[in-house]
Coordinates of C-alpha atoms in Angstrom, one line a residue:
Chain Y
M1 CA 64.6 -192.5 74.3
T2 CA 61.8 -192.1 71.7
S3 CA 62.0 -188.8 69.9
L4 CA 59.3 -186.2 70.3
L5 CA 58.4 -186.6 66.6
T6 CA 57.9 -190.3 67.0
Q7 CA 55.8 -189.8 70.1
V8 CA 53.6 -187.3 68.2
E9 CA 53.3 -189.6 65.2
Q10 CA 52.3 -192.5 67.4
F11 CA 49.6 -190.4 69.0
L12 CA 48.2 -189.2 65.6
Y13 CA 48.2 -192.8 64.2
R14 CA 46.2 -193.9 67.3
E15 CA 43.8 -191.0 66.9
A16 CA 43.4 -192.0 63.2
R17 CA 42.8 -195.6 64.0
L18 CA 40.0 -194.8 66.6
A19 CA 38.4 -192.3 64.1
D20 CA 38.4 -194.9 61.3
A21 CA 36.9 -197.5 63.6
H22 CA 34.1 -195.0 64.7
E23 CA 35.3 -195.6 68.3
I24 CA 33.8 -192.3 69.3
E25 CA 34.0 -192.6 73.1
S26 CA 37.7 -193.6 72.9
W27 CA 38.4 -190.9 70.5
L28 CA 36.8 -188.3 72.8
E29 CA 39.0 -189.6 75.6
L30 CA 42.0 -188.3 73.7
W31 CA 40.9 -184.7 74.4
V32 CA 41.3 -182.2 77.2
P33 CA 37.6 -182.4 78.1
D34 CA 36.6 -178.8 78.7
E35 CA 35.2 -175.7 77.0
G36 CA 38.7 -174.5 76.2
S37 CA 39.3 -177.3 73.7
T38 CA 38.1 -176.6 70.2
Y39 CA 37.6 -178.6 67.0
W40 CA 37.4 -176.7 63.8
V41 CA 36.7 -178.0 60.3
A42 CA 37.0 -174.9 58.2
G43 CA 34.3 -174.0 55.7
P44 CA 34.9 -172.3 52.3
G45 CA 36.8 -169.1 52.0
H46 CA 39.4 -167.7 54.2
G47 CA 37.5 -166.2 57.1
G48 CA 38.0 -167.5 60.6
P49 CA 35.2 -168.9 62.7
D50 CA 34.3 -165.5 64.2
V51 CA 33.2 -164.2 60.8
S52 CA 32.6 -167.2 58.6
V53 CA 30.5 -170.3 58.9
A54 CA 32.5 -173.4 59.5
I55 CA 31.7 -177.1 58.7
V56 CA 32.3 -177.7 62.5
Y57 CA 33.4 -175.2 65.1
D58 CA 32.8 -176.8 68.5
A59 CA 34.1 -176.5 72.0
F60 CA 34.6 -179.9 73.5
P61 CA 31.1 -180.3 75.1
R62 CA 29.3 -179.5 71.8
L63 CA 31.7 -181.8 69.9
K64 CA 30.8 -184.5 72.3
E65 CA 27.1 -184.0 71.6
R66 CA 27.7 -183.9 67.9
L67 CA 29.5 -187.2 67.9
T68 CA 27.3 -188.9 70.5
R69 CA 24.3 -188.4 68.2
L70 CA 26.1 -190.6 65.6
T71 CA 26.0 -193.5 68.1
M72 CA 22.3 -193.2 68.5
P73 CA 19.8 -195.3 66.5
G74 CA 18.3 -193.2 63.7
A75 CA 21.5 -191.5 62.6
H76 CA 20.5 -192.4 59.0
A77 CA 23.4 -191.0 57.2
Q78 CA 25.6 -193.5 59.0
E79 CA 23.3 -196.5 58.8
P80 CA 25.2 -198.4 57.6
R81 CA 28.4 -196.8 58.7
S82 CA 31.1 -195.6 56.3
S83 CA 34.1 -197.9 56.0
L84 CA 36.9 -195.5 56.7
C85 CA 40.7 -195.9 56.2
R86 CA 43.0 -192.9 56.4
V87 CA 46.7 -192.3 55.8
V88 CA 48.3 -189.7 58.1
S89 CA 51.6 -188.2 56.8
N90 CA 53.9 -185.2 56.5
V91 CA 53.9 -184.9 60.3
E92 CA 55.9 -181.9 61.6
V93 CA 56.4 -180.6 65.0
V94 CA 56.0 -176.9 64.3
A95 CA 56.3 -175.4 67.8
E96 CA 57.3 -176.8 71.2
E97 CA 56.4 -175.3 74.5
A98 CA 56.8 -176.5 78.1
D99 CA 53.3 -178.0 78.2
E100 CA 52.1 -178.0 74.6
V101 CA 53.2 -179.1 71.2
S102 CA 51.9 -177.8 67.8
V103 CA 51.8 -180.3 65.0
A104 CA 51.0 -180.1 61.3
S105 CA 50.1 -183.1 59.2
V106 CA 48.1 -184.2 56.2
F107 CA 45.6 -186.9 55.7
A108 CA 43.9 -188.9 52.9
L109 CA 40.7 -190.6 54.0
H110 CA 39.1 -193.3 51.9
D111 CA 35.3 -193.4 52.7
V112 CA 33.2 -196.2 51.3
R113 CA 29.5 -196.2 51.8
R114 CA 27.0 -196.0 48.9
S115 CA 29.9 -194.8 46.8
E116 CA 33.6 -194.3 47.2
R117 CA 35.0 -190.9 48.2
L118 CA 38.4 -189.5 49.1
H119 CA 38.7 -186.7 51.6
V120 CA 42.1 -185.0 51.7
G121 CA 43.3 -182.2 53.8
R122 CA 45.7 -180.6 56.3
C123 CA 45.5 -180.8 60.1
E124 CA 46.8 -178.6 62.8
H125 CA 46.9 -180.1 66.3
R126 CA 47.8 -178.5 69.6
L127 CA 48.7 -181.3 71.9
R128 CA 48.9 -180.9 75.7
R129 CA 51.5 -183.0 77.4
S130 CA 50.0 -185.3 80.0
A131 CA 51.2 -188.0 82.4
D132 CA 50.5 -190.7 79.8
G133 CA 51.4 -188.9 76.6
F134 CA 49.3 -186.2 75.0
A135 CA 45.7 -184.8 75.1
I136 CA 44.2 -182.8 72.2
R137 CA 43.7 -179.1 73.1
S138 CA 42.7 -178.1 69.6
K139 CA 42.4 -179.7 66.2
N140 CA 41.9 -177.7 63.0
V141 CA 41.0 -179.4 59.7
F142 CA 41.4 -177.7 56.3
L143 CA 39.8 -179.9 53.6
N144 CA 41.5 -179.5 50.3
N145 CA 38.1 -179.3 48.6
R146 CA 36.4 -177.0 51.1
D147 CA 35.6 -174.4 48.4
A148 CA 33.8 -177.0 46.3
M149 CA 30.5 -178.8 46.7
L150 CA 31.0 -181.1 49.7
P151 CA 29.4 -184.5 50.3
T152 CA 28.1 -185.6 53.7
L153 CA 30.9 -185.8 56.3
A154 CA 29.0 -187.5 59.2
F155 CA 32.0 -189.1 60.9
I156 CA 35.2 -187.9 62.6
L157 CA 37.6 -186.1 60.2
Chain A
M1 CA 3.8 -192.0 31.3
T2 CA 3.8 -192.3 27.6
Q3 CA 6.5 -193.8 25.4
E4 CA 6.3 -191.0 22.8
S5 CA 9.5 -189.9 21.3
Q6 CA 8.8 -186.2 22.0
H7 CA 7.9 -185.3 25.6
P8 CA 6.0 -187.2 28.2
Q9 CA 2.5 -186.0 28.8
V10 CA 3.3 -184.0 31.8
A11 CA -0.3 -183.1 32.5
D12 CA -0.9 -186.7 33.4
L13 CA 1.9 -186.9 35.9
V14 CA 0.5 -184.8 38.7
R15 CA -2.9 -185.3 40.3
T16 CA -4.4 -183.6 43.3
D17 CA -3.0 -186.1 45.8
K18 CA -0.4 -188.0 43.7
V19 CA 2.8 -187.5 41.7
H20 CA 4.3 -189.9 39.3
S21 CA 7.8 -191.1 39.9
S22 CA 9.1 -189.8 36.5
V23 CA 8.6 -186.3 37.7
F24 CA 11.7 -186.9 39.9
T25 CA 13.6 -189.3 37.7
D26 CA 13.1 -188.6 33.9
E27 CA 15.9 -186.5 32.3
R28 CA 13.5 -185.4 29.5
I29 CA 11.3 -183.9 32.2
F30 CA 14.3 -182.3 33.8
H31 CA 15.1 -180.5 30.5
L32 CA 11.5 -179.4 30.2
E33 CA 11.7 -178.1 33.8
L34 CA 14.7 -176.0 32.8
E35 CA 12.9 -174.5 29.9
R36 CA 9.5 -174.0 31.4
I37 CA 10.5 -173.2 35.0
F38 CA 14.1 -172.1 35.4
Y39 CA 14.2 -170.3 32.1
S40 CA 10.8 -168.7 32.2
T41 CA 9.6 -167.8 35.7
W42 CA 11.4 -165.7 38.3
V43 CA 14.3 -167.3 40.0
Y44 CA 16.5 -166.1 42.8
V45 CA 20.0 -165.2 41.6
A46 CA 22.0 -163.3 44.3
H47 CA 21.7 -161.0 47.3
E48 CA 22.7 -157.4 47.0
S49 CA 25.1 -157.7 50.0
E50 CA 27.3 -160.0 47.9
V51 CA 28.1 -157.1 45.5
P52 CA 28.0 -154.0 47.8
T53 CA 30.3 -151.6 45.9
P54 CA 30.7 -150.6 42.3
G55 CA 32.8 -153.1 40.4
D56 CA 31.9 -156.0 42.6
Y57 CA 30.8 -159.2 40.9
V58 CA 29.8 -162.7 41.7
T59 CA 29.3 -165.6 39.4
K60 CA 26.1 -167.6 39.8
W61 CA 23.7 -169.9 37.9
I62 CA 20.3 -169.7 36.4
G63 CA 19.4 -173.4 35.9
L64 CA 22.4 -174.8 34.1
Q65 CA 23.4 -171.4 32.6
P66 CA 26.4 -169.5 34.1
V67 CA 25.7 -165.8 34.9
I68 CA 27.7 -162.9 36.2
V69 CA 26.0 -160.5 38.7
S70 CA 27.8 -157.2 38.6
R71 CA 27.5 -153.8 40.0
D72 CA 28.6 -151.1 37.5
K73 CA 30.3 -147.8 38.3
D74 CA 26.9 -146.1 38.8
G75 CA 25.8 -148.8 41.3
E76 CA 23.4 -150.4 38.8
L77 CA 23.1 -154.3 39.1
H78 CA 23.4 -156.4 36.0
V79 CA 22.7 -160.1 35.4
L80 CA 24.8 -161.1 32.3
L81 CA 25.3 -164.5 30.7
N82 CA 28.9 -165.6 31.4
R83 CA 29.6 -166.4 27.7
C84 CA 31.8 -164.5 25.3
R85 CA 29.8 -163.4 22.2
H86 CA 32.7 -164.4 20.0
R87 CA 33.1 -168.2 20.5
A88 CA 31.2 -168.8 23.8
N89 CA 34.1 -169.0 26.3
M90 CA 33.2 -168.2 29.9
V91 CA 34.5 -164.7 30.4
C92 CA 34.7 -164.7 34.2
S93 CA 36.1 -167.7 36.0
M94 CA 36.3 -166.4 39.6
P95 CA 33.5 -166.9 42.2
S96 CA 33.6 -163.2 43.2
G97 CA 35.8 -160.1 42.9
N98 CA 35.9 -156.5 41.8
A99 CA 36.6 -155.6 38.2
L100 CA 35.8 -152.8 35.8
S101 CA 35.9 -155.2 32.9
F102 CA 35.9 -158.9 31.9
R103 CA 38.4 -160.0 29.3
C104 CA 37.8 -163.3 27.6
A105 CA 41.0 -165.4 28.0
Y106 CA 40.5 -167.1 24.6
H107 CA 40.9 -164.2 22.1
G108 CA 40.9 -161.2 24.3
W109 CA 37.5 -159.7 23.7
T110 CA 36.8 -157.3 26.6
Y111 CA 33.5 -156.2 28.1
K112 CA 32.7 -153.5 30.6
N113 CA 31.1 -154.7 33.8
D114 CA 27.7 -153.5 32.5
G115 CA 28.1 -156.0 29.7
S116 CA 28.9 -153.7 26.8
L117 CA 31.7 -154.7 24.5
L118 CA 34.7 -152.4 25.0
G119 CA 36.9 -153.8 22.3
V120 CA 38.4 -156.7 20.4
P121 CA 42.0 -157.4 19.5
Y122 CA 43.2 -156.5 15.9
P123 CA 39.8 -155.2 14.8
S124 CA 41.2 -154.4 11.2
R125 CA 40.3 -157.9 10.1
Y126 CA 36.7 -157.5 10.8
G127 CA 34.6 -155.9 8.0
P128 CA 32.6 -152.7 8.1
G129 CA 29.5 -154.5 9.3
F130 CA 31.1 -155.4 12.6
D131 CA 29.0 -153.6 15.2
K132 CA 30.4 -153.6 18.8
S133 CA 27.2 -152.2 20.1
E134 CA 25.4 -155.4 19.1
L135 CA 27.9 -157.7 20.7
G136 CA 27.7 -157.0 24.4
L137 CA 27.3 -159.9 26.9
S138 CA 23.8 -161.3 26.7
R139 CA 21.6 -159.8 29.3
V140 CA 19.0 -161.7 31.2
P141 CA 15.7 -160.0 30.0
R142 CA 14.2 -159.1 33.4
V143 CA 15.9 -158.4 36.7
A144 CA 14.3 -157.2 39.9
L145 CA 15.5 -156.4 43.4
R146 CA 13.1 -157.1 46.3
H147 CA 14.1 -156.4 49.9
G148 CA 17.8 -157.0 48.9
F149 CA 17.1 -160.2 47.0
L150 CA 17.9 -160.2 43.3
F151 CA 15.7 -162.2 41.0
A152 CA 15.9 -162.7 37.3
S153 CA 13.6 -164.0 34.6
M154 CA 14.7 -165.3 31.2
A155 CA 11.2 -164.5 29.9
E156 CA 10.8 -161.1 28.1
T157 CA 7.3 -160.7 29.5
G158 CA 5.2 -162.1 32.2
P159 CA 4.0 -161.2 35.7
S160 CA 6.1 -158.8 37.7
L161 CA 8.2 -160.1 40.5
E162 CA 5.8 -158.6 43.0
E163 CA 2.9 -160.4 41.4
H164 CA 4.9 -163.6 41.3
L165 CA 5.8 -163.4 45.0
G166 CA 2.3 -162.6 46.2
G167 CA 1.9 -163.5 49.9
A168 CA 5.5 -164.7 50.2
D169 CA 6.7 -161.1 49.8
E170 CA 5.7 -160.1 53.3
I171 CA 7.8 -162.9 54.9
I172 CA 10.8 -161.9 52.8
K173 CA 10.4 -158.3 54.0
D174 CA 10.2 -159.6 57.6
F175 CA 13.4 -161.5 57.1
A176 CA 15.2 -158.4 55.8
D177 CA 13.6 -156.2 58.6
S178 CA 14.9 -158.6 61.2
A179 CA 18.3 -157.0 60.8
P180 CA 18.2 -154.0 63.1
N181 CA 19.6 -151.7 60.4
G182 CA 17.2 -153.3 57.8
Q183 CA 20.0 -155.1 55.9
I184 CA 20.9 -158.7 56.1
Q185 CA 24.4 -159.6 55.0
L186 CA 25.4 -162.8 53.1
T187 CA 29.0 -162.2 54.1
G188 CA 29.4 -165.0 56.6
G189 CA 30.6 -167.7 54.2
H190 CA 28.4 -170.6 53.0
H191 CA 27.9 -174.3 52.9
A192 CA 27.8 -175.9 49.5
G193 CA 26.6 -179.5 49.4
E194 CA 25.4 -182.0 46.9
Y195 CA 23.2 -185.0 46.9
G196 CA 22.2 -187.7 44.5
G197 CA 18.6 -186.8 44.0
N198 CA 16.1 -184.5 42.4
W199 CA 16.0 -180.7 43.1
K200 CA 12.3 -180.9 44.1
F201 CA 13.2 -183.0 47.2
V202 CA 14.3 -179.8 49.0
G203 CA 10.8 -178.8 50.1
M204 CA 9.0 -177.7 53.2
D205 CA 8.2 -180.8 55.1
G206 CA 6.7 -180.6 58.6
Y207 CA 6.0 -184.3 58.7
H208 CA 9.5 -185.7 58.5
V209 CA 11.1 -184.1 61.5
N210 CA 10.4 -186.6 64.2
F211 CA 11.6 -189.5 62.0
T212 CA 14.3 -188.2 59.8
H213 CA 15.7 -186.2 62.7
K214 CA 14.8 -188.6 65.5
T215 CA 18.3 -188.4 66.9
L216 CA 18.0 -184.7 67.5
N217 CA 14.8 -185.2 69.6
D218 CA 16.5 -188.1 71.5
L219 CA 19.6 -185.9 72.2
A220 CA 17.4 -183.0 73.4
Q221 CA 15.3 -185.4 75.5
R222 CA 18.4 -186.3 77.5
K223 CA 18.8 -182.7 78.7
A224 CA 15.1 -181.9 79.0
P225 CA 13.2 -181.7 82.3
P226 CA 11.2 -184.8 83.2
G227 CA 7.8 -184.9 81.5
T228 CA 8.9 -183.0 78.4
V229 CA 7.8 -184.6 75.2
M230 CA 10.2 -183.7 72.5
G231 CA 8.8 -183.5 69.0
A232 CA 5.3 -182.5 70.1
L233 CA 5.5 -179.4 67.9
N234 CA 6.2 -181.6 64.9
S235 CA 3.3 -183.9 65.5
D236 CA -0.4 -183.8 64.6
R237 CA -1.0 -182.0 67.9
S238 CA 1.2 -179.0 67.0
P239 CA -0.5 -175.6 66.7
H240 CA 1.9 -174.7 63.9
V241 CA 0.6 -174.4 60.3
S242 CA 1.6 -175.0 56.8
I243 CA 0.7 -172.3 54.2
D244 CA 0.3 -172.3 50.4
F245 CA 0.7 -168.8 49.1
G246 CA 0.2 -169.8 45.5
N247 CA 2.7 -169.9 42.6
G248 CA 4.5 -172.7 44.6
H249 CA 5.5 -170.5 47.5
C250 CA 4.8 -172.0 50.9
Q251 CA 5.8 -171.8 54.5
L252 CA 5.8 -173.8 57.7
A253 CA 4.8 -171.1 60.1
F254 CA 6.0 -171.2 63.6
Q255 CA 4.7 -167.8 64.5
A256 CA 2.2 -168.7 67.2
P257 CA 4.2 -170.7 69.8
G258 CA 2.8 -171.3 73.3
E259 CA 4.7 -171.0 76.5
G260 CA 8.3 -172.2 76.3
E261 CA 8.1 -173.2 72.7
T262 CA 10.4 -170.5 71.5
D263 CA 13.1 -171.8 73.7
Q264 CA 12.7 -175.2 72.3
L265 CA 13.1 -173.9 68.8
T266 CA 16.3 -172.1 69.9
S267 CA 17.5 -175.2 71.5
A268 CA 16.9 -177.3 68.5
Y269 CA 19.2 -175.2 66.4
R270 CA 21.7 -174.0 69.0
G271 CA 22.2 -176.9 71.3
S272 CA 21.4 -174.9 74.4
G273 CA 18.2 -173.3 75.5
G274 CA 17.4 -169.9 76.8
E275 CA 18.0 -166.3 75.9
T276 CA 21.7 -165.3 75.8
E277 CA 22.9 -161.8 76.6
A278 CA 23.4 -161.2 72.9
D279 CA 19.9 -162.5 72.2
A280 CA 18.6 -160.0 74.7
E281 CA 20.5 -157.1 73.3
Y282 CA 19.3 -157.9 69.8
R283 CA 15.7 -158.2 71.0
R284 CA 16.0 -154.7 72.6
L285 CA 17.3 -153.3 69.4
L286 CA 14.3 -154.7 67.5
E287 CA 11.9 -153.5 70.1
A288 CA 13.3 -150.0 70.1
R289 CA 13.0 -149.9 66.3
Y290 CA 9.7 -151.7 65.7
G291 CA 7.8 -151.9 69.0
E292 CA 7.2 -155.1 71.0
V293 CA 4.5 -156.7 68.8
R294 CA 6.4 -156.5 65.5
A295 CA 9.7 -157.2 67.3
R296 CA 8.2 -160.5 68.5
R297 CA 7.2 -161.5 65.0
L298 CA 10.6 -160.5 63.6
L299 CA 12.5 -162.5 66.3
L300 CA 10.7 -165.6 65.2
T301 CA 11.2 -164.8 61.5
A302 CA 14.9 -164.0 62.1
R303 CA 15.4 -167.4 63.6
D304 CA 13.4 -169.5 61.1
P305 CA 11.0 -168.1 58.5
H306 CA 10.8 -171.5 56.9
L307 CA 9.7 -170.1 53.6
H308 CA 10.1 -171.6 50.2
V309 CA 10.1 -169.1 47.4
W310 CA 9.5 -171.4 44.4
P311 CA 11.4 -172.7 42.6
N312 CA 14.9 -172.2 44.0
L313 CA 15.0 -170.1 47.2
Q314 CA 14.4 -170.9 50.8
L315 CA 14.7 -168.7 53.9
I316 CA 15.3 -171.3 56.5
A317 CA 16.7 -171.3 60.0
G318 CA 18.5 -167.9 59.6
Q319 CA 19.9 -168.9 56.2
V320 CA 19.3 -168.1 52.6
R321 CA 19.3 -171.5 50.9
V322 CA 19.6 -171.8 47.1
I323 CA 18.7 -174.9 45.2
R324 CA 20.6 -175.5 42.0
P325 CA 19.4 -178.4 39.8
L326 CA 22.2 -180.3 38.0
S327 CA 20.3 -183.2 36.5
A328 CA 17.2 -185.2 37.3
S329 CA 19.1 -187.0 40.0
R330 CA 21.8 -184.6 41.2
T331 CA 21.4 -181.3 43.0
E332 CA 23.6 -178.7 44.6
V333 CA 22.3 -176.7 47.6
V334 CA 24.2 -173.6 48.8
S335 CA 23.3 -172.1 52.1
Y336 CA 24.4 -168.7 53.3
P337 CA 23.9 -167.8 57.0
A338 CA 22.2 -164.4 56.9
L339 CA 24.0 -162.1 59.3
L340 CA 21.9 -159.3 60.6
G341 CA 23.3 -155.8 60.0
G342 CA 23.3 -153.7 63.1
A343 CA 23.0 -156.7 65.5
P344 CA 25.6 -157.3 68.1
E345 CA 28.7 -159.0 66.8
E346 CA 28.3 -161.8 69.4
Y347 CA 24.7 -162.3 68.2
N348 CA 25.9 -162.9 64.6
R349 CA 28.7 -165.2 65.9
Q350 CA 26.0 -167.2 67.6
R351 CA 24.0 -167.4 64.3
L352 CA 27.1 -168.9 62.7
R353 CA 27.4 -171.5 65.5
A354 CA 23.6 -172.2 65.3
T355 CA 23.9 -172.8 61.6
E356 CA 26.7 -175.4 62.2
W357 CA 24.6 -177.2 64.7
F358 CA 22.0 -178.5 62.3
H359 CA 23.3 -177.6 58.9
G360 CA 26.4 -178.3 56.7
P361 CA 28.0 -181.6 55.7
A362 CA 28.8 -182.5 59.3
G363 CA 25.7 -181.0 60.9
L364 CA 23.3 -182.9 63.2
G365 CA 20.4 -182.6 60.7
Q366 CA 21.5 -182.1 57.1
P367 CA 23.4 -185.4 56.6
D368 CA 20.2 -187.3 57.4
D369 CA 18.1 -185.1 55.1
Y370 CA 20.5 -185.8 52.2
E371 CA 20.6 -189.5 53.1
I372 CA 16.8 -189.6 52.9
F373 CA 17.0 -187.8 49.5
E374 CA 19.4 -190.4 48.2
R375 CA 17.3 -193.3 49.5
N376 CA 14.3 -191.7 47.7
T377 CA 16.3 -191.7 44.5
I378 CA 16.8 -195.4 44.9
G379 CA 13.3 -196.1 46.0
L380 CA 11.9 -194.3 43.0
K381 CA 13.5 -196.8 40.7
A382 CA 11.0 -199.4 42.0
E383 CA 8.2 -198.5 39.6
L384 CA 5.5 -201.2 40.0
Q385 CA 3.4 -198.7 41.8
P386 CA 4.8 -195.5 40.4
W387 CA 2.7 -193.0 42.3
L388 CA 3.8 -191.0 45.3
F389 CA 1.0 -190.1 47.7
I390 CA 0.9 -186.4 48.8
G391 CA -2.7 -186.3 50.2
R392 CA -2.0 -185.8 53.9
G393 CA -4.5 -183.2 55.2
L394 CA -6.3 -182.9 51.9
G395 CA -9.8 -181.7 52.4
L396 CA -9.0 -180.5 55.9
E397 CA -7.4 -177.2 54.9
T398 CA -8.9 -173.8 55.4
V399 CA -8.5 -170.8 53.2
N400 CA -7.8 -167.4 54.8
E401 CA -9.0 -164.0 53.8
A402 CA -6.0 -163.5 51.5
G403 CA -6.8 -166.8 49.6
H404 CA -3.9 -168.7 51.1
I405 CA -4.5 -172.4 51.9
I406 CA -3.7 -173.2 55.5
G407 CA -3.1 -176.7 56.9
Q408 CA -1.7 -178.3 60.0
V409 CA 2.1 -178.2 60.1
T410 CA 2.4 -182.0 59.3
D411 CA 0.1 -181.7 56.3
E412 CA 1.3 -182.1 52.8
V413 CA 0.1 -178.6 51.9
P414 CA 3.7 -177.5 50.7
Q415 CA 4.1 -180.7 48.5
R416 CA 0.7 -180.0 46.9
A417 CA 1.6 -176.3 46.5
H418 CA 4.8 -177.2 44.7
M419 CA 3.2 -179.7 42.4
K420 CA 0.3 -177.4 41.5
A421 CA 2.8 -174.7 40.5
W422 CA 4.9 -177.3 38.8
R423 CA 2.0 -178.6 36.8
A424 CA 0.9 -175.0 35.9
R425 CA 4.3 -174.1 34.6
M426 CA 4.9 -177.4 32.8
V427 CA 1.5 -177.7 31.2
D428 CA 0.9 -174.0 30.5
C429 CA 4.0 -172.1 30.9
A430 CA 2.4 -169.0 29.5
S431 CA 1.4 -167.4 32.8
D432 CA 2.1 -167.5 36.5
T433 CA -1.5 -166.7 37.2
E434 CA -2.5 -170.2 36.1
S435 CA -0.9 -171.4 39.4
T436 CA -3.3 -169.8 41.7
V437 CA -4.3 -171.2 45.1
A438 CA -7.6 -172.5 43.7
P439 CA -7.8 -176.2 44.6
V440 CA -7.6 -178.7 41.7
D441 CA -10.2 -181.3 41.3
A442 CA -9.6 -185.1 41.2
D443 CA -8.7 -185.0 37.5
G444 CA -6.2 -182.3 38.0
G445 CA -8.4 -179.6 36.5
R446 CA -9.4 -176.3 38.1
S447 CA -12.5 -176.6 40.2

């Protein structure tokens, strides 16, 4: 019997691999595909998305549009695409309910395009249990440098 | 471009319809720009809503120089250089806060938040000539508040802020008035981004939209009713105009849309069309306060005034955007969504979401703009033909009764407006009035 932590880790690694490979459609299939699912990349400061501008605060349908645009010809900031490779670590199951699991993790993402950059941050996932594993209900990303000048982030964090 | 050891002959670098590459790449020119533009004309520094109560402060920049904007106990605003008068240490290291005084961390010199020197440690070792009243934090010579926007000038004398703003002033007022209580609030966070390119790339450009932002049109086209031609408002058939107010201030004016065009603008920034309930409530508040005609103008202004207040401020898509030059080929841009005081909370929440749609490092538009700026920086290094062409619409403009030059929205009226003001400041930095709206002739002289 695989432990819950291992199951969660395997899910996050798969998510990371699809994001690194710009497999946008497959990555979107990891989600619960409705308005109740949210993706939040926090902006500077400590306000939540109701009072403070985020880098991204999308319900699933808008997230899908945002990422679909990146697959269209003319998305200049990703022509050519970034070469991405991320490490996901410090995975913790922080809460466990009947149908959902809350998970904390950290990531370090190496991004090579015109120059090399490193994006580091913390993630919070709420994962809904499904027949074949998990589906993402929400994902929050807190970049470690979110209070600083940020470079372009036109890919999946 | 000359090889003289002193300064390049800047007068030769800008012609009526052309700009020389070095204007965007040469570090010597960049340092002249700091001196003759950022340290001599009016620049935007902060918004009063960032320091609402006595004791509040924010740290900002004028060109490369760090400043503190503080509100003293009597409510007076000060713009002080963030440099201890002892040995030049930065006296305030926090982005914002509330403090009655600033104590230098190096040797403990302490200043009141109005800049005056309160005291120094162990004063007995200073002689009788030591005069505290002479050693306050340096004060930016001229400071002026206009419709909530705080501007400063390092020049002791010169045109007033009102004279400097000219026709742009009315648009700034409209933007402030678009808050139902008359006060916009820069309290909704910000996006701070950087790109590898010259600060002057951030302009007003009605010509790039359908190409740089092609994907946004294509995305909208998928949802549009059959027969809709996305991007028509950004083509040479658009009824929209570009305006040169003089002194470098310019606007892409979307204030005369036809049927259905307002929705398209909304859609472009929000990702969904139509008037929401919060939009309608906000509209009713404006109509009640200003009447239908002015409310209609303010609705469009609130959404996107698309105004450049030269050199470093833009009011664009519901945001206050500040351009901070770092070097000839590196720039920071900080954008604050302007929340509208007195508007429904839900309306302001939608403004935040609208900002994130196009803007920010993962927006649907900004990454492509910055990518274009970086490609421009690379392209500029190919100098066999060193001139950039900014002549689109030249000779086809009209001049309105206020003396403003009006072109079609895709014309390079804003580019010429900027370069005229740039040339006026750089060649003759004595006076803003040099940069009037009078057209320049082919040799770059006044006609």
